[in-house]
Amino acid sequence: QVQLVESGGGLVQAGGSLRLSCAASGRTLSRCSMGWFRQAPGKEREFVAAINWSGTSTSYADSVKGRFTISRDNGKNTVYLQMNSLKPEDAAVYYCARRDRLYYCDDLTLSKTEYYYWGQGTQVTVSS
């Protein structure tokens, strides 16, 4: 089993920055890609960014390209999402997720249905 816990959310003014962290525990040795998703009230959970195990490949939603950066530190079993130039439309609960090791799990994917493990989320609020 793998457990994921997000942290780093909070209240920030538009134009500000936050860094989210996702700490993994349990069976974390498999070389699987991980992703960040977000969900605003009344909306579908949407893809934000993904990163493979080695950190050499990343993918971003068009809405966050140039502003957000995903990274990971496998020695700390942690994946990060650096968010800069935040906009009110970025406000949401942010979730990290990991693919299942039973599949070719180091391939990047934007589809939330292809992720198996999920954290409980961390709230990001952006004020004008």
C-alpha atoms as a printed R data frame, in Angstrom:
    type eleno elety resid chain resno       x      y       z
1   ATOM     1    CA   GLN     A     1   0.000  0.000   0.000
2   ATOM     2    CA   VAL     A     2   1.073  3.583  -0.684
3   ATOM     3    CA   GLN     A     3  -0.066  6.598   1.304
4   ATOM     4    CA   LEU     A     4   0.169 10.162  -0.006
5   ATOM     5    CA   VAL     A     5  -0.142 13.296   2.116
6   ATOM     6    CA   GLU     A     6  -0.203 16.784   0.617
7   ATOM     7    CA   SER     A     7   0.849 19.926   2.440
8   ATOM     8    CA   GLY     A     8   1.748 23.536   1.739
9   ATOM     9    CA   GLY     A     9  -1.619 24.916   0.751
10  ATOM    10    CA   GLY     A    10  -2.970 28.147   2.131
11  ATOM    11    CA   LEU     A    11  -4.117 31.656   1.334
12  ATOM    12    CA   VAL     A    12  -2.090 33.750  -1.073
13  ATOM    13    CA   GLN     A    13  -2.709 36.951  -2.991
14  ATOM    14    CA   ALA     A    14  -2.953 36.920  -6.753
15  ATOM    15    CA   GLY     A    15   0.530 37.031  -8.218
16  ATOM    16    CA   GLY     A    16   2.020 35.256  -5.240
17  ATOM    17    CA   SER     A    17   3.600 31.834  -4.897
18  ATOM    18    CA   LEU     A    18   3.152 28.597  -2.997
19  ATOM    19    CA   ARG     A    19   5.034 25.318  -2.943
20  ATOM    20    CA   LEU     A    20   3.017 22.185  -2.394
21  ATOM    21    CA   SER     A    21   4.580 18.979  -1.124
22  ATOM    22    CA   CYS     A    22   3.386 15.406  -1.359
23  ATOM    23    CA   ALA     A    23   4.999 12.939   1.013
24  ATOM    24    CA   ALA     A    24   4.729  9.258   0.158
25  ATOM    25    CA   SER     A    25   4.946  6.388   2.597
26  ATOM    26    CA   GLY     A    26   4.447  2.655   2.507
27  ATOM    27    CA   ARG     A    27   5.677  0.781  -0.555
28  ATOM    28    CA   THR     A    28   7.314  3.635  -2.415
29  ATOM    29    CA   LEU     A    29  10.188  1.911  -4.221
30  ATOM    30    CA   SER     A    30   8.421  1.288  -7.521
31  ATOM    31    CA   ARG     A    31   9.468  3.578 -10.348
32  ATOM    32    CA   CYS     A    32   6.136  5.162 -11.140
33  ATOM    33    CA   SER     A    33   5.141  8.563 -12.409
34  ATOM    34    CA   MET     A    34   3.180 10.915 -10.181
35  ATOM    35    CA   GLY     A    35   0.816 13.742 -10.902
36  ATOM    36    CA   TRP     A    36  -0.898 16.764  -9.437
37  ATOM    37    CA   PHE     A    37  -4.594 17.407  -9.955
38  ATOM    38    CA   ARG     A    38  -6.935 20.081  -8.675
39  ATOM    39    CA   GLN     A    39 -10.643 20.404  -8.085
40  ATOM    40    CA   ALA     A    40 -12.649 23.557  -7.512
41  ATOM    41    CA   PRO     A    41 -16.144 23.436  -5.976
42  ATOM    42    CA   GLY     A    42 -18.720 22.208  -8.457
43  ATOM    43    CA   LYS     A    43 -16.093 21.319 -11.059
44  ATOM    44    CA   GLU     A    44 -14.407 18.159 -12.271
45  ATOM    45    CA   ARG     A    45 -10.994 17.196 -11.002
46  ATOM    46    CA   GLU     A    46  -8.493 18.324 -13.617
47  ATOM    47    CA   PHE     A    47  -4.917 17.522 -14.497
48  ATOM    48    CA   VAL     A    48  -2.216 19.991 -13.489
49  ATOM    49    CA   ALA     A    49   1.194 18.343 -13.916
50  ATOM    50    CA   ALA     A    50   2.959 14.986 -13.985
51  ATOM    51    CA   ILE     A    51   6.517 13.729 -13.581
52  ATOM    52    CA   ASN     A    52   8.201 10.397 -14.185
53  ATOM    53    CA   TRP     A    53  10.249  8.571 -11.576
54  ATOM    54    CA   SER     A    54  13.638  9.941 -12.581
55  ATOM    55    CA   GLY     A    55  12.327 13.476 -12.990
56  ATOM    56    CA   THR     A    56  13.546 13.668 -16.585
57  ATOM    57    CA   SER     A    57  10.083 13.951 -18.132
58  ATOM    58    CA   THR     A    58   7.302 16.320 -17.146
59  ATOM    59    CA   SER     A    59   3.930 17.349 -18.480
60  ATOM    60    CA   TYR     A    60   1.762 20.373 -17.705
61  ATOM    61    CA   ALA     A    61  -1.739 21.552 -18.357
62  ATOM    62    CA   ASP     A    62  -1.817 24.490 -20.758
63  ATOM    63    CA   SER     A    63  -3.358 26.664 -18.063
64  ATOM    64    CA   VAL     A    64  -0.289 26.395 -15.812
65  ATOM    65    CA   LYS     A    65   2.606 26.187 -18.271
66  ATOM    66    CA   GLY     A    66   5.280 28.726 -17.495
67  ATOM    67    CA   ARG     A    67   3.929 29.295 -13.986
68  ATOM    68    CA   PHE     A    68   4.036 25.906 -12.240
69  ATOM    69    CA   THR     A    69   6.952 23.508 -11.884
70  ATOM    70    CA   ILE     A    70   6.727 19.895 -10.776
71  ATOM    71    CA   SER     A    71   9.738 18.154  -9.271
72  ATOM    72    CA   ARG     A    72  10.547 15.214  -7.028
73  ATOM    73    CA   ASP     A    73  13.129 14.037  -4.549
74  ATOM    74    CA   ASN     A    74  13.085 10.264  -4.423
75  ATOM    75    CA   GLY     A    75  15.494 10.223  -1.492
76  ATOM    76    CA   LYS     A    76  12.806 12.017   0.515
77  ATOM    77    CA   ASN     A    77   9.884 10.222  -1.150
78  ATOM    78    CA   THR     A    78   8.424 13.613  -1.964
79  ATOM    79    CA   VAL     A    79   7.017 15.331  -5.031
80  ATOM    80    CA   TYR     A    80   6.629 19.107  -5.216
81  ATOM    81    CA   LEU     A    81   4.557 21.614  -7.107
82  ATOM    82    CA   GLN     A    82   6.002 25.117  -7.199
83  ATOM    83    CA   MET     A    83   3.235 27.545  -8.116
84  ATOM    84    CA   ASN     A    84   4.142 31.067  -9.187
85  ATOM    85    CA   SER     A    85   2.089 33.978 -10.492
86  ATOM    86    CA   LEU     A    86  -1.031 32.518  -8.956
87  ATOM    87    CA   LYS     A    87  -4.393 33.558 -10.333
88  ATOM    88    CA   PRO     A    88  -7.849 33.433  -8.737
89  ATOM    89    CA   GLU     A    89  -8.763 30.611 -11.116
90  ATOM    90    CA   ASP     A    90  -5.985 28.502  -9.574
91  ATOM    91    CA   ALA     A    91  -7.943 28.273  -6.318
92  ATOM    92    CA   ALA     A    92  -8.867 24.655  -5.666
93  ATOM    93    CA   VAL     A    93  -8.097 21.617  -3.587
94  ATOM    94    CA   TYR     A    94  -4.867 20.172  -4.937
95  ATOM    95    CA   TYR     A    95  -4.293 16.422  -4.937
96  ATOM    96    CA   CYS     A    96  -1.219 14.368  -5.659
97  ATOM    97    CA   ALA     A    97  -1.533 10.922  -7.158
98  ATOM    98    CA   ARG     A    98   0.606  7.930  -8.085
99  ATOM    99    CA   ARG     A    99   0.183  5.294 -10.761
100 ATOM   100    CA   ASP     A   100  -0.103  1.596  -9.993
101 ATOM   101    CA   ARG     A   101   3.125 -0.431 -10.120
102 ATOM   102    CA   LEU     A   102   1.242 -3.327 -11.739
103 ATOM   103    CA   TYR     A   103   1.169 -1.335 -14.989
104 ATOM   104    CA   TYR     A   104   3.859  0.324 -17.076
105 ATOM   105    CA   CYS     A   105   3.536  3.052 -14.514
106 ATOM   106    CA   ASP     A   106   6.409  5.355 -15.416
107 ATOM   107    CA   ASP     A   107   4.633  6.591 -18.540
108 ATOM   108    CA   LEU     A   108   3.192 10.063 -18.129
109 ATOM   109    CA   THR     A   109  -0.561 10.425 -18.376
110 ATOM   110    CA   LEU     A   110  -3.043 13.265 -18.000
111 ATOM   111    CA   SER     A   111  -5.978 10.973 -17.246
112 ATOM   112    CA   LYS     A   112  -7.045 10.786 -13.619
113 ATOM   113    CA   THR     A   113  -8.446  7.310 -14.248
114 ATOM   114    CA   GLU     A   114  -4.902  6.012 -14.781
115 ATOM   115    CA   TYR     A   115  -3.791  6.942 -11.266
116 ATOM   116    CA   TYR     A   116  -4.433  4.568  -8.403
117 ATOM   117    CA   TYR     A   117  -3.217  6.186  -5.187
118 ATOM   118    CA   TRP     A   118  -4.482  9.601  -4.086
119 ATOM   119    CA   GLY     A   119  -3.845 11.975  -1.228
120 ATOM   120    CA   GLN     A   120  -6.611 13.760   0.639
121 ATOM   121    CA   GLY     A   121  -5.788 17.145  -0.842
122 ATOM   122    CA   THR     A   122  -4.590 20.535   0.320
123 ATOM   123    CA   GLN     A   123  -6.567 23.750  -0.094
124 ATOM   124    CA   VAL     A   124  -5.178 26.621  -2.143
125 ATOM   125    CA   THR     A   125  -7.012 29.929  -1.933
126 ATOM   126    CA   VAL     A   126  -6.059 32.906  -4.092
127 ATOM   127    CA   SER     A   127  -7.349 36.350  -3.188
128 ATOM   128    CA   SER     A   128  -7.542 39.357  -5.483
